mmCIF file with all atom_site columns, C-alpha atoms in Angstrom:
data_model
loop_
_atom_site.group_PDB
_atom_site.id
_atom_site.type_symbol
_atom_site.label_atom_id
_atom_site.label_alt_id
_atom_site.label_comp_id
_atom_site.label_asym_id
_atom_site.label_entity_id
_atom_site.label_seq_id
_atom_site.pdbx_PDB_ins_code
_atom_site.Cartn_x
_atom_site.Cartn_y
_atom_site.Cartn_z
_atom_site.occupancy
_atom_site.B_iso_or_equiv
_atom_site.pdbx_formal_charge
_atom_site.auth_seq_id
_atom_site.auth_comp_id
_atom_site.auth_asym_id
_atom_site.auth_atom_id
_atom_site.pdbx_PDB_model_num
ATOM 1   C CA . MET A 1 1   ? -158.367 47.226 -151.789 1.00 0.00 ? 1   MET A CA 1
ATOM 2   C CA . SER A 1 2   ? -157.768 49.532 -148.826 1.00 0.00 ? 2   SER A CA 1
ATOM 3   C CA . ARG A 1 3   ? -154.579 49.354 -146.375 1.00 0.00 ? 3   ARG A CA 1
ATOM 4   C CA . GLY A 1 4   ? -154.526 50.315 -143.049 1.00 0.00 ? 4   GLY A CA 1
ATOM 5   C CA . ALA A 1 5   ? -152.143 52.462 -141.049 1.00 0.00 ? 5   ALA A CA 1
ATOM 6   C CA . GLU A 1 6   ? -149.706 49.225 -140.199 1.00 0.00 ? 6   GLU A CA 1
ATOM 7   C CA . GLY A 1 7   ? -150.293 47.886 -143.876 1.00 0.00 ? 7   GLY A CA 1
ATOM 8   C CA . ASP A 1 8   ? -153.127 45.719 -142.756 1.00 0.00 ? 8   ASP A CA 1
ATOM 9   C CA . LEU A 1 9   ? -155.290 44.922 -145.699 1.00 0.00 ? 9   LEU A CA 1
ATOM 10  C CA . SER A 1 10  ? -158.843 45.443 -144.707 1.00 0.00 ? 10  SER A CA 1
ATOM 11  C CA . GLY A 1 11  ? -161.797 43.868 -146.679 1.00 0.00 ? 11  GLY A CA 1
ATOM 12  C CA . GLU A 1 12  ? -160.383 40.509 -147.185 1.00 0.00 ? 12  GLU A CA 1
ATOM 13  C CA . GLU A 1 13  ? -163.442 38.994 -148.139 1.00 0.00 ? 13  GLU A CA 1
ATOM 14  C CA . SER A 1 14  ? -163.297 41.436 -151.091 1.00 0.00 ? 14  SER A CA 1
ATOM 15  C CA . ILE A 1 15  ? -159.742 40.607 -152.578 1.00 0.00 ? 15  ILE A CA 1
ATOM 16  C CA . LEU A 1 16  ? -159.765 40.371 -156.296 1.00 0.00 ? 16  LEU A CA 1
ATOM 17  C CA . PRO A 1 17  ? -157.275 37.910 -157.522 1.00 0.00 ? 17  PRO A CA 1
ATOM 18  C CA . PRO A 1 18  ? -154.913 38.534 -160.249 1.00 0.00 ? 18  PRO A CA 1
ATOM 19  C CA . PRO A 1 19  ? -156.316 38.069 -163.793 1.00 0.00 ? 19  PRO A CA 1
ATOM 20  C CA . GLY A 1 20  ? -156.919 34.191 -164.442 1.00 0.00 ? 20  GLY A CA 1
ATOM 21  C CA . PHE A 1 21  ? -156.999 33.293 -160.970 1.00 0.00 ? 21  PHE A CA 1
ATOM 22  C CA . VAL A 1 22  ? -159.882 32.240 -158.810 1.00 0.00 ? 22  VAL A CA 1
ATOM 23  C CA . LEU A 1 23  ? -160.440 31.257 -155.270 1.00 0.00 ? 23  LEU A CA 1
ATOM 24  C CA . SER A 1 24  ? -159.385 27.708 -154.125 1.00 0.00 ? 24  SER A CA 1
ATOM 25  C CA . ALA A 1 25  ? -162.624 26.872 -152.471 1.00 0.00 ? 25  ALA A CA 1
ATOM 26  C CA . THR A 1 26  ? -161.758 23.229 -151.711 1.00 0.00 ? 26  THR A CA 1
ATOM 27  C CA . ARG A 1 27  ? -159.147 23.082 -149.677 1.00 0.00 ? 27  ARG A CA 1
ATOM 28  C CA . GLY A 1 28  ? -158.769 21.439 -146.242 1.00 0.00 ? 28  GLY A CA 1
ATOM 29  C CA . PRO A 1 29  ? -159.403 23.518 -143.047 1.00 0.00 ? 29  PRO A CA 1
ATOM 30  C CA . TYR A 1 30  ? -155.991 24.145 -142.643 1.00 0.00 ? 30  TYR A CA 1
ATOM 31  C CA . SER A 1 31  ? -155.366 25.856 -145.677 1.00 0.00 ? 31  SER A CA 1
ATOM 32  C CA . THR A 1 32  ? -158.683 27.753 -145.748 1.00 0.00 ? 32  THR A CA 1
ATOM 33  C CA . HIS A 1 33  ? -157.856 28.900 -142.155 1.00 0.00 ? 33  HIS A CA 1
ATOM 34  C CA . ASN A 1 34  ? -154.396 30.281 -143.348 1.00 0.00 ? 34  ASN A CA 1
ATOM 35  C CA . GLY A 1 35  ? -155.656 31.225 -146.951 1.00 0.00 ? 35  GLY A CA 1
ATOM 36  C CA . PRO A 1 36  ? -157.001 32.554 -148.819 1.00 0.00 ? 36  PRO A CA 1
ATOM 37  C CA . TYR A 1 37  ? -155.195 30.611 -151.874 1.00 0.00 ? 37  TYR A CA 1
ATOM 38  C CA . PHE A 1 38  ? -156.068 31.145 -155.593 1.00 0.00 ? 38  PHE A CA 1
ATOM 39  C CA . HIS A 1 39  ? -155.271 28.984 -158.302 1.00 0.00 ? 39  HIS A CA 1
ATOM 40  C CA . ARG A 1 40  ? -155.173 29.413 -162.351 1.00 0.00 ? 40  ARG A CA 1
ATOM 41  C CA . ASP A 1 41  ? -156.462 26.712 -164.740 1.00 0.00 ? 41  ASP A CA 1
ATOM 42  C CA . PRO A 1 42  ? -153.500 24.868 -165.879 1.00 0.00 ? 42  PRO A CA 1
ATOM 43  C CA . GLN A 1 43  ? -151.458 26.710 -168.477 1.00 0.00 ? 43  GLN A CA 1
ATOM 44  C CA . GLY A 1 44  ? -148.876 23.799 -169.625 1.00 0.00 ? 44  GLY A CA 1
ATOM 45  C CA . GLU A 1 45  ? -147.369 21.531 -167.131 1.00 0.00 ? 45  GLU A CA 1
ATOM 46  C CA . ALA A 1 46  ? -147.063 24.255 -164.261 1.00 0.00 ? 46  ALA A CA 1
ATOM 47  C CA . THR A 1 47  ? -149.742 23.799 -161.585 1.00 0.00 ? 47  THR A CA 1
ATOM 48  C CA . GLU A 1 48  ? -150.197 27.603 -160.469 1.00 0.00 ? 48  GLU A CA 1
ATOM 49  C CA . HIS A 1 49  ? -151.538 28.794 -156.993 1.00 0.00 ? 49  HIS A CA 1
ATOM 50  C CA . ALA A 1 50  ? -151.690 32.565 -155.640 1.00 0.00 ? 50  ALA A CA 1
ATOM 51  C CA . PHE A 1 51  ? -152.143 34.385 -152.290 1.00 0.00 ? 51  PHE A CA 1
ATOM 52  C CA . LEU A 1 52  ? -152.097 38.097 -151.318 1.00 0.00 ? 52  LEU A CA 1
ATOM 53  C CA . ALA A 1 53  ? -149.753 38.579 -148.301 1.00 0.00 ? 53  ALA A CA 1
ATOM 54  C CA . LEU A 1 54  ? -152.023 39.932 -145.230 1.00 0.00 ? 54  LEU A CA 1
ATOM 55  C CA . ARG A 1 55  ? -150.767 41.077 -142.087 1.00 0.00 ? 55  ARG A CA 1
ATOM 56  C CA . ARG A 1 56  ? -151.591 38.020 -140.315 1.00 0.00 ? 56  ARG A CA 1
ATOM 57  C CA . HIS A 1 57  ? -148.902 36.217 -142.747 1.00 0.00 ? 57  HIS A CA 1
ATOM 58  C CA . ALA A 1 58  ? -146.101 38.319 -141.421 1.00 0.00 ? 58  ALA A CA 1
ATOM 59  C CA . ASN A 1 59  ? -143.694 37.980 -138.628 1.00 0.00 ? 59  ASN A CA 1
ATOM 60  C CA . GLY A 1 60  ? -142.556 40.535 -136.679 1.00 0.00 ? 60  GLY A CA 1
ATOM 61  C CA . LEU A 1 61  ? -140.562 42.206 -139.367 1.00 0.00 ? 61  LEU A CA 1
ATOM 62  C CA . GLY A 1 62  ? -143.235 42.470 -141.661 1.00 0.00 ? 62  GLY A CA 1
ATOM 63  C CA . LEU A 1 63  ? -142.175 39.759 -144.003 1.00 0.00 ? 63  LEU A CA 1
ATOM 64  C CA . VAL A 1 64  ? -144.279 36.812 -144.790 1.00 0.00 ? 64  VAL A CA 1
ATOM 65  C CA . HIS A 1 65  ? -143.628 33.993 -142.137 1.00 0.00 ? 65  HIS A CA 1
ATOM 66  C CA . GLY A 1 66  ? -141.469 30.965 -143.304 1.00 0.00 ? 66  GLY A CA 1
ATOM 67  C CA . GLY A 1 67  ? -144.148 28.759 -142.025 1.00 0.00 ? 67  GLY A CA 1
ATOM 68  C CA . MET A 1 68  ? -146.797 30.617 -144.309 1.00 0.00 ? 68  MET A CA 1
ATOM 69  C CA . LEU A 1 69  ? -144.102 30.179 -147.357 1.00 0.00 ? 69  LEU A CA 1
ATOM 70  C CA . THR A 1 70  ? -143.543 26.447 -146.339 1.00 0.00 ? 70  THR A CA 1
ATOM 71  C CA . SER A 1 71  ? -147.547 25.750 -145.995 1.00 0.00 ? 71  SER A CA 1
ATOM 72  C CA . PHE A 1 72  ? -148.232 27.398 -149.196 1.00 0.00 ? 72  PHE A CA 1
ATOM 73  C CA . MET A 1 73  ? -145.263 25.427 -151.099 1.00 0.00 ? 73  MET A CA 1
ATOM 74  C CA . ASP A 1 74  ? -146.588 22.339 -149.349 1.00 0.00 ? 74  ASP A CA 1
ATOM 75  C CA . GLY A 1 75  ? -150.172 22.673 -150.788 1.00 0.00 ? 75  GLY A CA 1
ATOM 76  C CA . LEU A 1 76  ? -149.024 23.765 -154.351 1.00 0.00 ? 76  LEU A CA 1
ATOM 77  C CA . LEU A 1 77  ? -146.632 20.445 -154.888 1.00 0.00 ? 77  LEU A CA 1
ATOM 78  C CA . ALA A 1 78  ? -149.434 18.581 -153.505 1.00 0.00 ? 78  ALA A CA 1
ATOM 79  C CA . ALA A 1 79  ? -151.606 20.089 -156.032 1.00 0.00 ? 79  ALA A CA 1
ATOM 80  C CA . ALA A 1 80  ? -149.184 19.196 -158.739 1.00 0.00 ? 80  ALA A CA 1
ATOM 81  C CA . VAL A 1 81  ? -149.433 15.676 -157.673 1.00 0.00 ? 81  VAL A CA 1
ATOM 82  C CA . TRP A 1 82  ? -153.102 15.373 -158.014 1.00 0.00 ? 82  TRP A CA 1
ATOM 83  C CA . ARG A 1 83  ? -153.082 17.102 -161.370 1.00 0.00 ? 83  ARG A CA 1
ATOM 84  C CA . ALA A 1 84  ? -150.493 14.401 -162.446 1.00 0.00 ? 84  ALA A CA 1
ATOM 85  C CA . SER A 1 85  ? -151.813 11.302 -160.823 1.00 0.00 ? 85  SER A CA 1
ATOM 86  C CA . ARG A 1 86  ? -155.716 11.961 -159.700 1.00 0.00 ? 86  ARG A CA 1
ATOM 87  C CA . ARG A 1 87  ? -154.898 10.677 -156.360 1.00 0.00 ? 87  ARG A CA 1
ATOM 88  C CA . SER A 1 88  ? -154.952 12.055 -152.937 1.00 0.00 ? 88  SER A CA 1
ATOM 89  C CA . SER A 1 89  ? -151.214 12.137 -151.438 1.00 0.00 ? 89  SER A CA 1
ATOM 90  C CA . VAL A 1 90  ? -149.373 12.787 -148.518 1.00 0.00 ? 90  VAL A CA 1
ATOM 91  C CA . THR A 1 91  ? -146.138 14.498 -147.755 1.00 0.00 ? 91  THR A CA 1
ATOM 92  C CA . ILE A 1 92  ? -142.964 12.152 -147.494 1.00 0.00 ? 92  ILE A CA 1
ATOM 93  C CA . HIS A 1 93  ? -140.298 14.869 -147.540 1.00 0.00 ? 93  HIS A CA 1
ATOM 94  C CA . LEU A 1 94  ? -140.221 18.502 -148.105 1.00 0.00 ? 94  LEU A CA 1
ATOM 95  C CA . SER A 1 95  ? -137.319 20.735 -148.898 1.00 0.00 ? 95  SER A CA 1
ATOM 96  C CA . VAL A 1 96  ? -137.649 24.480 -148.788 1.00 0.00 ? 96  VAL A CA 1
ATOM 97  C CA . ASP A 1 97  ? -134.957 27.206 -149.899 1.00 0.00 ? 97  ASP A CA 1
ATOM 98  C CA . PHE A 1 98  ? -135.805 30.430 -148.728 1.00 0.00 ? 98  PHE A CA 1
ATOM 99  C CA . LEU A 1 99  ? -134.024 32.632 -151.547 1.00 0.00 ? 99  LEU A CA 1
ATOM 100 C CA . HIS A 1 100 ? -135.879 36.461 -150.606 1.00 0.00 ? 100 HIS A CA 1
ATOM 101 C CA . MET A 1 101 ? -138.392 38.243 -148.788 1.00 0.00 ? 101 MET A CA 1
ATOM 102 C CA . ALA A 1 102 ? -142.082 38.680 -149.446 1.00 0.00 ? 102 ALA A CA 1
ATOM 103 C CA . ARG A 1 103 ? -143.983 41.558 -147.854 1.00 0.00 ? 103 ARG A CA 1
ATOM 104 C CA . VAL A 1 104 ? -147.260 42.518 -146.518 1.00 0.00 ? 104 VAL A CA 1
ATOM 105 C CA . GLY A 1 105 ? -149.333 43.654 -149.584 1.00 0.00 ? 105 GLY A CA 1
ATOM 106 C CA . GLU A 1 106 ? -147.675 41.884 -152.115 1.00 0.00 ? 106 GLU A CA 1
ATOM 107 C CA . TRP A 1 107 ? -148.937 38.859 -154.308 1.00 0.00 ? 107 TRP A CA 1
ATOM 108 C CA . VAL A 1 108 ? -146.917 35.588 -153.980 1.00 0.00 ? 108 VAL A CA 1
ATOM 109 C CA . PHE A 1 109 ? -147.057 33.326 -156.834 1.00 0.00 ? 109 PHE A CA 1
ATOM 110 C CA . GLY A 1 110 ? -146.263 29.921 -156.998 1.00 0.00 ? 110 GLY A CA 1
ATOM 111 C CA . GLU A 1 111 ? -145.932 27.124 -159.877 1.00 0.00 ? 111 GLU A CA 1
ATOM 112 C CA . SER A 1 112 ? -145.054 23.571 -159.622 1.00 0.00 ? 112 SER A CA 1
ATOM 113 C CA . ARG A 1 113 ? -144.621 20.198 -161.566 1.00 0.00 ? 113 ARG A CA 1
ATOM 114 C CA . VAL A 1 114 ? -144.308 16.650 -161.127 1.00 0.00 ? 114 VAL A CA 1
ATOM 115 C CA . THR A 1 115 ? -140.769 15.757 -162.296 1.00 0.00 ? 115 THR A CA 1
ATOM 116 C CA . ARG A 1 116 ? -141.543 11.783 -161.657 1.00 0.00 ? 116 ARG A CA 1
ATOM 117 C CA . LEU A 1 117 ? -144.137 9.716  -161.178 1.00 0.00 ? 117 LEU A CA 1
ATOM 118 C CA . THR A 1 118 ? -144.509 5.995  -160.107 1.00 0.00 ? 118 THR A CA 1
ATOM 119 C CA . ARG A 1 119 ? -147.075 3.693  -158.957 1.00 0.00 ? 119 ARG A CA 1
ATOM 120 C CA . ASP A 1 120 ? -146.733 4.843  -155.114 1.00 0.00 ? 120 ASP A CA 1
ATOM 121 C CA . VAL A 1 121 ? -144.543 7.947  -155.080 1.00 0.00 ? 121 VAL A CA 1
ATOM 122 C CA . ALA A 1 122 ? -144.382 11.556 -156.629 1.00 0.00 ? 122 ALA A CA 1
ATOM 123 C CA . PHE A 1 123 ? -141.791 13.847 -156.989 1.00 0.00 ? 123 PHE A CA 1
ATOM 124 C CA . VAL A 1 124 ? -142.170 17.301 -157.406 1.00 0.00 ? 124 VAL A CA 1
ATOM 125 C CA . GLU A 1 125 ? -140.670 20.909 -157.639 1.00 0.00 ? 125 GLU A CA 1
ATOM 126 C CA . GLY A 1 126 ? -141.684 24.459 -157.417 1.00 0.00 ? 126 GLY A CA 1
ATOM 127 C CA . ARG A 1 127 ? -140.947 27.853 -156.938 1.00 0.00 ? 127 ARG A CA 1
ATOM 128 C CA . ALA A 1 128 ? -142.730 30.941 -155.418 1.00 0.00 ? 128 ALA A CA 1
ATOM 129 C CA . HIS A 1 129 ? -142.036 34.719 -156.407 1.00 0.00 ? 129 HIS A CA 1
ATOM 130 C CA . ALA A 1 130 ? -143.203 37.987 -155.371 1.00 0.00 ? 130 ALA A CA 1
ATOM 131 C CA . ALA A 1 131 ? -142.419 41.449 -156.821 1.00 0.00 ? 131 ALA A CA 1
ATOM 132 C CA . GLY A 1 132 ? -140.816 39.888 -159.711 1.00 0.00 ? 132 GLY A CA 1
ATOM 133 C CA . THR A 1 133 ? -138.193 38.076 -157.691 1.00 0.00 ? 133 THR A CA 1
ATOM 134 C CA . ASP A 1 134 ? -138.004 34.527 -156.595 1.00 0.00 ? 134 ASP A CA 1
ATOM 135 C CA . VAL A 1 135 ? -138.819 34.011 -152.854 1.00 0.00 ? 135 VAL A CA 1
ATOM 136 C CA . VAL A 1 136 ? -138.787 30.244 -152.122 1.00 0.00 ? 136 VAL A CA 1
ATOM 137 C CA . ARG A 1 137 ? -137.753 27.110 -154.045 1.00 0.00 ? 137 ARG A CA 1
ATOM 138 C CA . ALA A 1 138 ? -139.196 23.528 -153.080 1.00 0.00 ? 138 ALA A CA 1
ATOM 139 C CA . SER A 1 139 ? -139.045 19.871 -153.734 1.00 0.00 ? 139 SER A CA 1
ATOM 140 C CA . GLY A 1 140 ? -140.885 17.130 -152.398 1.00 0.00 ? 140 GLY A CA 1
ATOM 141 C CA . VAL A 1 141 ? -141.548 13.734 -152.292 1.00 0.00 ? 141 VAL A CA 1
ATOM 142 C CA . PHE A 1 142 ? -145.674 12.473 -151.926 1.00 0.00 ? 142 PHE A CA 1
ATOM 143 C CA . LYS A 1 143 ? -146.961 8.889  -151.169 1.00 0.00 ? 143 LYS A CA 1
ATOM 144 C CA . LEU A 1 144 ? -149.951 8.381  -153.331 1.00 0.00 ? 144 LEU A CA 1
ATOM 145 C CA . MET A 1 145 ? -152.902 7.203  -151.323 1.00 0.00 ? 145 MET A CA 1
ATOM 146 C CA . ARG A 1 146 ? -154.259 3.681  -152.718 1.00 0.00 ? 146 ARG A CA 1
ATOM 147 C CA . LYS A 1 147 ? -158.042 4.870  -153.398 1.00 0.00 ? 147 LYS A CA 1
ATOM 148 C CA . PRO A 1 148 ? -158.300 7.448  -155.711 1.00 0.00 ? 148 PRO A CA 1
ATOM 149 C CA . ALA A 1 149 ? -160.246 11.143 -154.485 1.00 0.00 ? 149 ALA A CA 1
ATOM 150 C CA . ASP A 1 150 ? -163.392 11.452 -155.844 1.00 0.00 ? 150 ASP A CA 1
#
């Protein structure tokens, strides 16, 4: 993959995901616009997603913007809810702790798991890491929609 003079990554459409990860093609318009995101088939309890930090994901310091990390974590936690319940959900509460920095050009990997599932609500926790260091941890509460998703 080529890099421009300012650390920009060109040829976004040719991003090769890490081994075992595939493009997440069925996400909503917001996530599709902000991605691309990738996921890996379940390897145990954890749901795993990843994205390559592009220049457009950065703040003025060249670090991945907190809003990008928060959006990534929200989607990651929601994916764990889907996996555990096979029902769509909406975020009731999301708590995010920023632990370290991720930079443009790094892969950000996240994993999440449901810690408690009731008839109407799911409790989830997750973390994201880049370059071998935890970057974000998050927990959330999700309202399960009544109609199961197709």
